[in-house]
Tab-separated table of C-alpha atoms and ligand atoms in Angstrom:
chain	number	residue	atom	x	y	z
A	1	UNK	CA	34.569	120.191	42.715
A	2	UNK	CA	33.662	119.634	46.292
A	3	UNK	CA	35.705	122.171	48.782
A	4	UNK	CA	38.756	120.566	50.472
A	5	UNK	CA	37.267	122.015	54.261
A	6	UNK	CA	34.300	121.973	55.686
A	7	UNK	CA	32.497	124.855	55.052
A	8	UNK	CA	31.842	127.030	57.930
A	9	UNK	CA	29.904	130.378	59.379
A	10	UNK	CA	31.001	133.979	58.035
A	11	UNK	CA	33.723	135.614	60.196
A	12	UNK	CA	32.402	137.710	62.946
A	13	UNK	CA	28.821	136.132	63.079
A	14	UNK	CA	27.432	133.844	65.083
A	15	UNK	CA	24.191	131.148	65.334
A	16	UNK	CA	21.814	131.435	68.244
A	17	UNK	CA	21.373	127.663	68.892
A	18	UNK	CA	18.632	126.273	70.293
A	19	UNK	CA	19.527	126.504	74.053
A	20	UNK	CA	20.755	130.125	73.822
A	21	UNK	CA	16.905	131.025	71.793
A	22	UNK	CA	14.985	131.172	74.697
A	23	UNK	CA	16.941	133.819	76.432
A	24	UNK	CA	16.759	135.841	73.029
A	25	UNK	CA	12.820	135.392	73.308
A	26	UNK	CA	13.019	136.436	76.762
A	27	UNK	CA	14.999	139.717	75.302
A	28	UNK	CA	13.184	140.280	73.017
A	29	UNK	CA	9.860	139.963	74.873
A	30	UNK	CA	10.613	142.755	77.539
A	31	UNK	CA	11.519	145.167	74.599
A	32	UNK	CA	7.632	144.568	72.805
A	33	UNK	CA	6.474	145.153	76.513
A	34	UNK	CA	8.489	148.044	77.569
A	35	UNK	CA	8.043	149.528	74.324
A	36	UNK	CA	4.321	149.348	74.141
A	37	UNK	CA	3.714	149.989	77.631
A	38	UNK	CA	5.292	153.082	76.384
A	39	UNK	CA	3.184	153.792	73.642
A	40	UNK	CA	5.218	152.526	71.249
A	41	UNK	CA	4.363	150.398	68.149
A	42	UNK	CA	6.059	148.288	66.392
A	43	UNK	CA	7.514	148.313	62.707
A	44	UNK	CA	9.487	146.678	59.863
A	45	UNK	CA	12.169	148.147	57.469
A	46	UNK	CA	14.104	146.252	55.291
A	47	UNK	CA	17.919	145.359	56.253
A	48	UNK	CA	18.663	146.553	52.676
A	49	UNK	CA	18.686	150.320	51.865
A	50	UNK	CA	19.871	152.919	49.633
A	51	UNK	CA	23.303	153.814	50.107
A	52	UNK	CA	22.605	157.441	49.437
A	53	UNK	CA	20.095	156.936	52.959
A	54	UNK	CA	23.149	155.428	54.569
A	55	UNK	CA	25.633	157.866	53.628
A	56	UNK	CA	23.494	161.202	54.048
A	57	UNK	CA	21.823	159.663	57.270
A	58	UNK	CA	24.552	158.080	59.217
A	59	UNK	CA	27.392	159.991	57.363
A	60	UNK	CA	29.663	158.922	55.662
A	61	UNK	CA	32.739	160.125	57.936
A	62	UNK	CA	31.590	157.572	60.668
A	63	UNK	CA	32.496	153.976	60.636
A	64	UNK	CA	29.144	152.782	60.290
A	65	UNK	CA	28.238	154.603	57.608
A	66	UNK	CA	31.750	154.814	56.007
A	67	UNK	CA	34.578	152.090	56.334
A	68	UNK	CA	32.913	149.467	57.866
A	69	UNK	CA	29.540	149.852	55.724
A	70	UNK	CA	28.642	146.752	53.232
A	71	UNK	CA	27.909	147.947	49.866
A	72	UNK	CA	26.124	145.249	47.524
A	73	UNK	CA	27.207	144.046	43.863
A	74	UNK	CA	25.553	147.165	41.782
A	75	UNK	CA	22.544	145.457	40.171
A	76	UNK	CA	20.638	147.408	37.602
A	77	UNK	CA	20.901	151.143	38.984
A	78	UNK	CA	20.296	151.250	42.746
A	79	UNK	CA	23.057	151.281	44.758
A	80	UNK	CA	22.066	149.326	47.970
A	81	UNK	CA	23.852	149.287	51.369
A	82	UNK	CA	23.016	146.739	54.505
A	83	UNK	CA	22.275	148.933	56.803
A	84	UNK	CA	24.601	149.689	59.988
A	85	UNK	CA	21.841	150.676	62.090
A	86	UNK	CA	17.810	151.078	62.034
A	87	UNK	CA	17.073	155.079	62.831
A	88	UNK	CA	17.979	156.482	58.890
A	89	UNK	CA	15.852	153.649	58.052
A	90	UNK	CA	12.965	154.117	60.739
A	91	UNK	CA	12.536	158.043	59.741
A	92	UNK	CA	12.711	157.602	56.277
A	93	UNK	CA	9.699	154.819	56.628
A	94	UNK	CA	8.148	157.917	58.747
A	95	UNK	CA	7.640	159.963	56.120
A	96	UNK	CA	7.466	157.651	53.611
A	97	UNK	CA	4.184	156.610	54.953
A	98	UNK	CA	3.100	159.766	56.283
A	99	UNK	CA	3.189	159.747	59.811
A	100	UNK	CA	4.305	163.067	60.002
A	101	UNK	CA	0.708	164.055	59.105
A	102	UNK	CA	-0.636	161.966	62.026
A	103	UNK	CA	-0.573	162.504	65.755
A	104	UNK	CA	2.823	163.876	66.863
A	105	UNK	CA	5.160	162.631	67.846
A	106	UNK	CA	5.211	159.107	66.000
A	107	UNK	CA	6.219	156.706	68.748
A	108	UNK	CA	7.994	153.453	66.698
A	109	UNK	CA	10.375	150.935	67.556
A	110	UNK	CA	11.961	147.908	65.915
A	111	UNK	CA	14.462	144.985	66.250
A	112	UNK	CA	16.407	143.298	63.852
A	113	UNK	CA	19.805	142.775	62.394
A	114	UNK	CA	22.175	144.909	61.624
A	115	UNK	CA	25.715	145.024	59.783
A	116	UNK	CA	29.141	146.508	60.232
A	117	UNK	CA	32.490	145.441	58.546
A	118	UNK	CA	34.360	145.848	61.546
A	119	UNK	CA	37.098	143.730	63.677
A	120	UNK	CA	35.414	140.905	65.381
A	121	UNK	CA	35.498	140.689	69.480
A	122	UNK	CA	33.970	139.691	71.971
A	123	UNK	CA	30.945	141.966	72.050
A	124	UNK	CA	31.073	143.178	68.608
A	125	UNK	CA	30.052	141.254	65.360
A	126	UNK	CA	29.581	141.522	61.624
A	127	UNK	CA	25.985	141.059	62.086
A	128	UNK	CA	24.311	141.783	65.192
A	129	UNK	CA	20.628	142.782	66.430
A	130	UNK	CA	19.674	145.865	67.935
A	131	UNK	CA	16.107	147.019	69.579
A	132	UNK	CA	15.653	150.344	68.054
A	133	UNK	CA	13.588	152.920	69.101
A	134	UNK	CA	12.234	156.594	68.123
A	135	UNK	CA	10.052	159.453	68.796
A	136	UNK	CA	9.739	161.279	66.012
A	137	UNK	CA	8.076	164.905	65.561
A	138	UNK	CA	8.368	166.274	68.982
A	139	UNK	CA	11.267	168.745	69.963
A	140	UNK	CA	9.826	167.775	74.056
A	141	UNK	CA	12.956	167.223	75.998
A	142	UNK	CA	10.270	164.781	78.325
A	143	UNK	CA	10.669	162.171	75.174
A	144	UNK	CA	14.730	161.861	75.406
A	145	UNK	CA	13.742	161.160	79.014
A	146	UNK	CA	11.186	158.472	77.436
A	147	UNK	CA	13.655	157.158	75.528
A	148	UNK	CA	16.425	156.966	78.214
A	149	UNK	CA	14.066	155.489	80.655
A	150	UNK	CA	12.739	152.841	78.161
A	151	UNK	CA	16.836	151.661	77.256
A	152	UNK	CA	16.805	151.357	81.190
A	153	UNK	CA	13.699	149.463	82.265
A	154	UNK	CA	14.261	146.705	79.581
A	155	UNK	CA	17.741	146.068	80.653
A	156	UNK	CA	16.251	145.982	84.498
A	157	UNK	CA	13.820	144.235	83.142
A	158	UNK	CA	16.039	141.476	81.951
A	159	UNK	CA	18.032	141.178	85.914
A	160	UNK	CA	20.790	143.654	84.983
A	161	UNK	CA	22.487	145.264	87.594
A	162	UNK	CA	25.319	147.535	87.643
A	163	UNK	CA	24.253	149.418	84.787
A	164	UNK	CA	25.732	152.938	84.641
A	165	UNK	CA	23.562	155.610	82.632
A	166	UNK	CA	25.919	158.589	81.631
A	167	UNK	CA	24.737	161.530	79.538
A	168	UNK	CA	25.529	164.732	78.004
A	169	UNK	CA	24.374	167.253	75.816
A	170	UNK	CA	26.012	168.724	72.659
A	171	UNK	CA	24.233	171.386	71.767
A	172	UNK	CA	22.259	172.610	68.630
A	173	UNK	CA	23.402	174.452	65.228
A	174	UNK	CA	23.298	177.830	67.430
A	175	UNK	CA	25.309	176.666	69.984
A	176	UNK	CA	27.733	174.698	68.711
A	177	UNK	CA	29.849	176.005	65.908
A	178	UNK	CA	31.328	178.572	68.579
A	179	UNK	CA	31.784	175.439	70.755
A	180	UNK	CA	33.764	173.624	68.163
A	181	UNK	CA	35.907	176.793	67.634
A	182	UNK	CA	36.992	177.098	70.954
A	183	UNK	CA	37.935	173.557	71.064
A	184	UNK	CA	40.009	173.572	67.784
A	185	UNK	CA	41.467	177.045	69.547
A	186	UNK	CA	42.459	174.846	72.609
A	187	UNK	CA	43.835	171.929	70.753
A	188	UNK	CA	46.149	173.984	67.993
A	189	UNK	CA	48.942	174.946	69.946
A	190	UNK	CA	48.909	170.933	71.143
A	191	UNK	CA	48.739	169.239	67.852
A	192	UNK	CA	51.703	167.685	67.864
A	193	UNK	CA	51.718	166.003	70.993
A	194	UNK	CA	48.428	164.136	69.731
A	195	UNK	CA	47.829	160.896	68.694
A	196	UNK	CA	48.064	160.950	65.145
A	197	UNK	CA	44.148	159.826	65.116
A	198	UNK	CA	43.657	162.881	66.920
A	199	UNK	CA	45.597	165.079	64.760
A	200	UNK	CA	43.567	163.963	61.852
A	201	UNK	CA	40.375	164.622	63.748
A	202	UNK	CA	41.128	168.233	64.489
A	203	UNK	CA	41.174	168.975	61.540
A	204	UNK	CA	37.828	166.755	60.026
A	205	UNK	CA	36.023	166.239	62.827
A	206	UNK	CA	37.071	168.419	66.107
A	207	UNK	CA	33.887	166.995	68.412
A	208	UNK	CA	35.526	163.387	68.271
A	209	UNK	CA	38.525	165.190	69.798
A	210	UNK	CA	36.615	164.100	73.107
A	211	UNK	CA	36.181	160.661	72.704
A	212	UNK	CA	39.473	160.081	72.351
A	213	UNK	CA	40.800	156.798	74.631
A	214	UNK	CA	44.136	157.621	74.061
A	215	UNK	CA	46.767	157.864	77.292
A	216	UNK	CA	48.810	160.501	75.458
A	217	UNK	CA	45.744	162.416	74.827
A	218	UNK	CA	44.054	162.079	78.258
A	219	UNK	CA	45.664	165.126	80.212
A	220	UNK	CA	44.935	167.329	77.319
A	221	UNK	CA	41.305	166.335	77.227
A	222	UNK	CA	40.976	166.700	80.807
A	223	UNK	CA	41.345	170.646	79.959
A	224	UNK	CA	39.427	171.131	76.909
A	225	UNK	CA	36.576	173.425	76.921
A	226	UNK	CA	33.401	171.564	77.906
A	227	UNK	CA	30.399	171.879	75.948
A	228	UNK	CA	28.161	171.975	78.489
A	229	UNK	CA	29.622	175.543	79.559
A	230	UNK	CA	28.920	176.665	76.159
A	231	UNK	CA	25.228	175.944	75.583
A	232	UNK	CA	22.960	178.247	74.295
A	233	UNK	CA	19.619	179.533	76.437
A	234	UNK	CA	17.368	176.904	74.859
A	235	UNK	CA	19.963	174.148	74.764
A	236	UNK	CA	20.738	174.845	78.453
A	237	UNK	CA	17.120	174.436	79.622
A	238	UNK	CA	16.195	171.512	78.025
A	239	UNK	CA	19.576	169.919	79.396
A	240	UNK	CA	17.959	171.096	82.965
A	241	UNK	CA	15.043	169.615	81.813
A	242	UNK	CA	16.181	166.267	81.159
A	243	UNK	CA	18.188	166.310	84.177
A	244	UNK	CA	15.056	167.479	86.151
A	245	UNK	CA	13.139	164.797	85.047
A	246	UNK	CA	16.239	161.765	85.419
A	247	UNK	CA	16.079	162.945	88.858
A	248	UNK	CA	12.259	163.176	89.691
A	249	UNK	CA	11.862	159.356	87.995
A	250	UNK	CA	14.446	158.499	90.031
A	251	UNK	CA	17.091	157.503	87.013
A	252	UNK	CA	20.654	157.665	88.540
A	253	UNK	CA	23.415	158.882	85.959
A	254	UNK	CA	26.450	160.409	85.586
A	255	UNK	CA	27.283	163.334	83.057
A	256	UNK	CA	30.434	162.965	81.306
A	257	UNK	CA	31.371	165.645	78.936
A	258	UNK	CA	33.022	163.576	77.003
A	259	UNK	CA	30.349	161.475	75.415
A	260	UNK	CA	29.699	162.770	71.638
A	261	UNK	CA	28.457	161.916	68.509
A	262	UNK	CA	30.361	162.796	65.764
A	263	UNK	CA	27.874	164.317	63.249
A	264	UNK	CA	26.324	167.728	62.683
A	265	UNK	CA	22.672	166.603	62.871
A	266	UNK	CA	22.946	164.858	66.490
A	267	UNK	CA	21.200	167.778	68.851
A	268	UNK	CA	21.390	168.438	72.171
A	269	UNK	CA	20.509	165.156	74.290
A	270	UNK	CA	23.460	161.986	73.981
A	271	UNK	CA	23.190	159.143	76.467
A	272	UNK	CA	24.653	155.819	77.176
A	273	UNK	CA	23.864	152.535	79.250
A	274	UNK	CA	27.542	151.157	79.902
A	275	UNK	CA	27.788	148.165	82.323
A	276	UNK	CA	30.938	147.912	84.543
A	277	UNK	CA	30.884	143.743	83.789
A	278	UNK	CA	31.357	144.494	79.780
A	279	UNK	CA	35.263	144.756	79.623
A	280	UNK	CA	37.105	146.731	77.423
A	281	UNK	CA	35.570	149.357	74.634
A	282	UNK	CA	32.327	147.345	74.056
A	283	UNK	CA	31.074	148.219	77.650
A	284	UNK	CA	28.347	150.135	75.896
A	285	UNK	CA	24.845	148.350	75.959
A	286	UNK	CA	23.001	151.255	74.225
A	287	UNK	CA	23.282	154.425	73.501
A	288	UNK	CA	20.873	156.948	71.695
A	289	UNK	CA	20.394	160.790	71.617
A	290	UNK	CA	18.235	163.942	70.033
A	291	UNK	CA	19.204	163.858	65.932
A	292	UNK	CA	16.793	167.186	64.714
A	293	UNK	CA	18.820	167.991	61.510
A	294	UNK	CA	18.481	164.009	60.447
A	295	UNK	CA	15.416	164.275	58.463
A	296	UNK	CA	16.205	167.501	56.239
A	297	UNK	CA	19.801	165.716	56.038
A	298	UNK	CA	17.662	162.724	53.944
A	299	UNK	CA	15.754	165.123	52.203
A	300	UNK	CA	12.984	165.647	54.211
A	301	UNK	CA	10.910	168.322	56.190
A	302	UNK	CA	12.868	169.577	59.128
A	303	UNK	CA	11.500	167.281	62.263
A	304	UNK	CA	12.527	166.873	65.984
A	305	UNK	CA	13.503	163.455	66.678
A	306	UNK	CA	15.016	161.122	69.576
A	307	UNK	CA	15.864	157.102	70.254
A	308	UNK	CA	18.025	154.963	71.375
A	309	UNK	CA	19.704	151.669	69.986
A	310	UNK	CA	20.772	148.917	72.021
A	311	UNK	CA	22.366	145.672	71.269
A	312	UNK	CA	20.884	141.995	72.038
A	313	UNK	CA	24.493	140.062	72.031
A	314	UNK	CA	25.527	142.262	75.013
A	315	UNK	CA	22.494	142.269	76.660
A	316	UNK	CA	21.801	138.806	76.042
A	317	UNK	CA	25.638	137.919	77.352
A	318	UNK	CA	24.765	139.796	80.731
A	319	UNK	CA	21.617	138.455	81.149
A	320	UNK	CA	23.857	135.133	81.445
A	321	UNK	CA	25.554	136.390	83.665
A	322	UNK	CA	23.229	138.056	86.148
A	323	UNK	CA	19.646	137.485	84.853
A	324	UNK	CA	17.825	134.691	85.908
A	325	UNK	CA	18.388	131.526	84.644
A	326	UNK	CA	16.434	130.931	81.384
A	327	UNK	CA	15.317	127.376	80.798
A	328	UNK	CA	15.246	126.090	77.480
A	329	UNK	CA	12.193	123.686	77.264
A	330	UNK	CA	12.308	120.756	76.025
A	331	UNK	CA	11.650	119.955	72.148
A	332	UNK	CA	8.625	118.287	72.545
A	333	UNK	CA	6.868	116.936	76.006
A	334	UNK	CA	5.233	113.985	73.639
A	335	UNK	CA	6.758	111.911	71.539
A	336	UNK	CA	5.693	109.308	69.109
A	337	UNK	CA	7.274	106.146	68.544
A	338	UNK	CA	5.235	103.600	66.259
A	339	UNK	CA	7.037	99.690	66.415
A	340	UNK	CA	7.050	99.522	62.469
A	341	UNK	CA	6.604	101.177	59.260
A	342	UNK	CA	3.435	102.936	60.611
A	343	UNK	CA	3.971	106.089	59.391
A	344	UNK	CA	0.250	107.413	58.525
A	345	UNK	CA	-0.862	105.817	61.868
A	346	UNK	CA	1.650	107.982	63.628
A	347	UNK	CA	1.073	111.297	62.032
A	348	UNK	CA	-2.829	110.952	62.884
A	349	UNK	CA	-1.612	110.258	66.981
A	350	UNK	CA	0.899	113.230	66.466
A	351	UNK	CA	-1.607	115.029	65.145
A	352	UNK	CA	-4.109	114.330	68.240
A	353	UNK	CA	-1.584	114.519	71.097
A	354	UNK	CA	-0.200	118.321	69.047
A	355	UNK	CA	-3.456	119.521	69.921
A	356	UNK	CA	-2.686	119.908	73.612
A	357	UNK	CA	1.058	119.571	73.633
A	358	UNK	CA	4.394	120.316	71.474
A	359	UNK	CA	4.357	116.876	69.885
A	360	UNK	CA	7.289	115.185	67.963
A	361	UNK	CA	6.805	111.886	66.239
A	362	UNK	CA	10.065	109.446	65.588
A	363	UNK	CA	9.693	108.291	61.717
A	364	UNK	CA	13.114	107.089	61.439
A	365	UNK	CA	13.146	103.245	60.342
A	366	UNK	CA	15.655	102.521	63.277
A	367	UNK	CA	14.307	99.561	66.023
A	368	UNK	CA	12.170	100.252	68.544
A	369	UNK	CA	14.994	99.934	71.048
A	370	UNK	CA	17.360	102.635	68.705
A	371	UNK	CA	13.779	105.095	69.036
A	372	UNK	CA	13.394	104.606	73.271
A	373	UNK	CA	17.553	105.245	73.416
A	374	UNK	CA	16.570	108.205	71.235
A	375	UNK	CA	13.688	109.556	72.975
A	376	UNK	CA	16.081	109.235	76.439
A	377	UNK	CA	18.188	111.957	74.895
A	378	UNK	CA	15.470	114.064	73.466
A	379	UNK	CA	13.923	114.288	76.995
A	380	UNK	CA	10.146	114.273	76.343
A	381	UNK	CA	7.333	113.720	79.502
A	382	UNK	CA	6.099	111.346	77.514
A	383	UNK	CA	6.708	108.431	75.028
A	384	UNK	CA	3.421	107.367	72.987
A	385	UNK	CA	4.312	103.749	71.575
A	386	UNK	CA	2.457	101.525	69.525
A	387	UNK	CA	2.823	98.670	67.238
A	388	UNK	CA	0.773	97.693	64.068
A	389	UNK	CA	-1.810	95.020	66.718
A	390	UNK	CA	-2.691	98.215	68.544
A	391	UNK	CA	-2.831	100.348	66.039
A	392	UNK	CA	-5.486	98.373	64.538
A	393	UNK	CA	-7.090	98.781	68.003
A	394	UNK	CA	-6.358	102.324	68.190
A	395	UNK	CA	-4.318	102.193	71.109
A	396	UNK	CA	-1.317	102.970	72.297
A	397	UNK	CA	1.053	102.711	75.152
A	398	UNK	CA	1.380	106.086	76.724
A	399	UNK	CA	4.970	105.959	79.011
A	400	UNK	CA	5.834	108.996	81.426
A	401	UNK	CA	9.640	108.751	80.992
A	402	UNK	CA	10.954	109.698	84.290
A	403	UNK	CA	8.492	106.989	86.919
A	404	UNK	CA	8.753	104.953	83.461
A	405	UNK	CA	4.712	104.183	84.250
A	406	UNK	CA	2.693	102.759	81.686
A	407	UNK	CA	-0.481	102.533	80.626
A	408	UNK	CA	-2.744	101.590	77.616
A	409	UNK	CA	-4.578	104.925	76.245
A	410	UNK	CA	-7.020	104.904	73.474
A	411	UNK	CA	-5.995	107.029	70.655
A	412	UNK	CA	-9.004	109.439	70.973
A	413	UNK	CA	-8.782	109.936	74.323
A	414	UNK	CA	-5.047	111.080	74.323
A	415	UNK	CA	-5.757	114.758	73.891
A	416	UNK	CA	-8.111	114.800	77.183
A	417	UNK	CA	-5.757	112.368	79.375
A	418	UNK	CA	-2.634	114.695	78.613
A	419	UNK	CA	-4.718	117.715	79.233
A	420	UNK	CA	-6.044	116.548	82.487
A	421	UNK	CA	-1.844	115.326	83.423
A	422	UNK	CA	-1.158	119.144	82.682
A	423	UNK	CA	-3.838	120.328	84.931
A	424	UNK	CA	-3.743	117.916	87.134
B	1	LIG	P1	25.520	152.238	68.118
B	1	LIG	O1	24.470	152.009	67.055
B	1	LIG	O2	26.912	152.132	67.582
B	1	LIG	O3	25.270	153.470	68.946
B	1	LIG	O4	25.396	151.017	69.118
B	1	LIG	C1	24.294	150.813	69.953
B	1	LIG	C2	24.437	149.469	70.605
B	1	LIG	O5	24.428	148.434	69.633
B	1	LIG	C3	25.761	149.263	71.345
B	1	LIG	O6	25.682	149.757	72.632
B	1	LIG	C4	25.906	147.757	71.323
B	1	LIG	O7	25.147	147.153	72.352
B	1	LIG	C5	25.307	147.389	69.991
B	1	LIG	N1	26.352	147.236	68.963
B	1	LIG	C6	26.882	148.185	68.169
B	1	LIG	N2	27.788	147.659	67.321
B	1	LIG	C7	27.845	146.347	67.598
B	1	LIG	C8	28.580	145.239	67.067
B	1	LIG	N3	29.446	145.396	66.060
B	1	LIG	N4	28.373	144.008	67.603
B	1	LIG	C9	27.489	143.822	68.607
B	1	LIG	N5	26.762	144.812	69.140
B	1	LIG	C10	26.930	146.064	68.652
């Protein structure tokens, strides 16, 4: 049976049309170049991974790893996630491959899509794309600099302005555990004044005490203990460091104590790129951080790591608003419109024009008047019309559409006349 409605896109995702593309390519451009002017090479992982990889790497407390993850149908015995986000992914395919027994650290980034089962906003989708990308294998404090400074230059890049760069540090597996216990200390006595989210968190998961966006909470978070107070020796000098090194490169930011990340294996270094123009809670245009305990979290040998994710959508929305004005160009600048059922005959002059320029030839069976009102709204330079006398001649009428000159053009020398109009 045929469905009653139209059937239409997947809640929460969205098609990149045609005129929107080129601004993606744009995007997505900058990233390869401030990636590998960086060093940085580029690889593929699948959008499809284990859950275990999933759940151990991006935890299963978190929303992306937890609630909002999409499991697939259980087919034969592997139980396979989408994945939320690329970095479980990007270190697994690190050792996998054994790059941890090549030069140190391994500098990798990716793009691609990735998926969350969350509420659909402006900003935030089902599927979106990120630009991912990691150091791995190097406890250097200089590479969460890298990485900061890399998640900064592409959105500059791009024409963003009014970016905001705020960062934080949340210590190590020395430090932190007597952080935490202070905090639950300070909190205690207050439970009950809490937002019940918050109540539930003291108990699970007392760091996302701070990243609470609660009113009722706010004046109790303005007191809480601050992490960065409680670092230990080697945590507190390669905060300096980073800091140092923000400040010789000339990277303005903020530090705001209250920036987190909710698991145990995130170390030290957390940053975000927030822009003022992004309303609401999906202000964030990237955000990435130090994750050491990751790799012997997914079963592997213990290994320093940093990166950063950032999201296209948002930076792709901004770069409408404030980047320069992308031009999508047009399908084709030649087009090919035989008079008749001269279909072979046009391929072989589509065919000769393609060879210097994006050519499109017109094969409907519509009259030559229906192709010219046609070609009007496809926009080309050119119009290359012929009808079956000149095609036994080889000839063909080549019009520029916009002086609407004319002039009779060999077949064979097409390629060199357009070339020469390009040049020219
Ligand atoms: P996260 O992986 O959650 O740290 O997010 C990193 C970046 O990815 C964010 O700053 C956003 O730009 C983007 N992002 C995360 N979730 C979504 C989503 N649901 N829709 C669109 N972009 C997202």
């Amino acid at each position: 049976m045929p469905p009653s409605q139209p059937i239409k896109a997947a809640r929460g995702v969205r098609d990149v049309m045609a005129a929107e593309r080129p601004v993606w390519e744009v995007a997505e451009t900058a990233a390869r170049e401030v990636a590998r002017a960086h060093g940085y090479q580029e690889i593929q992982t699948p959008a499809i991974e284990l859950a275990a990889l999933i759940e151990r790497g991006v935890g299963q407390d978190t929303d992306a790893g937890g609630k909002e993850l999409y499991r697939l149908v259980k087919r034969g015995s592997e139980d396979l996630v989408l994945r939320p986000e690329a970095t479980a992914g990007v270190v697994r395919a690190y050792f996998q491959h054994g790059l941890n027994q090549g030069p140190q650290p391994a500098r990798l980034f990716t793009m691609g899509a990735m998926f969350r089962y969350n509420a659909p906003q402006l900003g935030r989708y089902r599927q979106f794309h990120q630009l991912d990308v990691e150091a791995i294998g190097d406890a250097s404090p200089a590479y969460d600099v890298e990485c900061i400074e890399m998640a900064v230059r592409w959105m500059e890049a791009l024409g963003l302005r009014g970016l905001r760069l705020e960062l934080n540090s949340i210590g190590d597996r020395k430090c932190r555990p007597a952080y935490i216990k202070k905090l639950v200390a300070y909190y205690r006595p207050l439970k009950d004044r809490l937002h019940p989210d918050c109540q539930r968190r003291l108990e699970t998961n007392p760091l996302r005490l701070l990243d609470c966006k609660e009113e009722q909470c706010a004046p109790f978070k303005a007191k809480a203990p601050r992490i960065t107070d409680h670092l230990c020796v080697e945590c507190a000098e390669a905060f300096a460091a980073v800091r140092a090194m923000l400040d010789a490169g000339g990277l303005e930011y903020s530090l705001n104590p209250y920036l987190v990340r909710g698991l145990d294996y995130y170390t030290r270094t957390v940053f975000e790129v927030l822009h003022e123009a992004l309303g609401g809670a999906q202000n964030s245009l990237g955000g990435g951080g130090r994750y050491d305990g990751l790799a012997a979290e997914i079963g592997y040998p213990d290994t320093p790591a940093v990166g950063f994710a950032a999201g296209f959508e948002r930076v792709v929305m901004m770069m409408g608003e404030e980047g320069e004005e992308v031009i999508a160009p047009p399908s084709a600048l030649v087009l090919v419109v035989p008079d008749g059922p001269l279909l072979k005959e046009a391929a072989e002059v589509g065919r000769l024009a393609r060879t210097m320029v994006p050519t499109a030839v017109d094969y409907s069976t519509r009259s030559l008047k229906a192709k010219m009102r046609a070609a009007n709204r496809l926009g080309p330079r050119w119009v290359a019309i012929f009808n079956a006398e000149e095609s036994a001649r080889r000839v063909l009428q080549l019009k520029e559409m916009a002086g609407g000159e004319q002039r009779e053009v060999g077949w064979d020398e097409l390629p060199a006349l357009l070339e020469a109009e390009l040049t020219g």
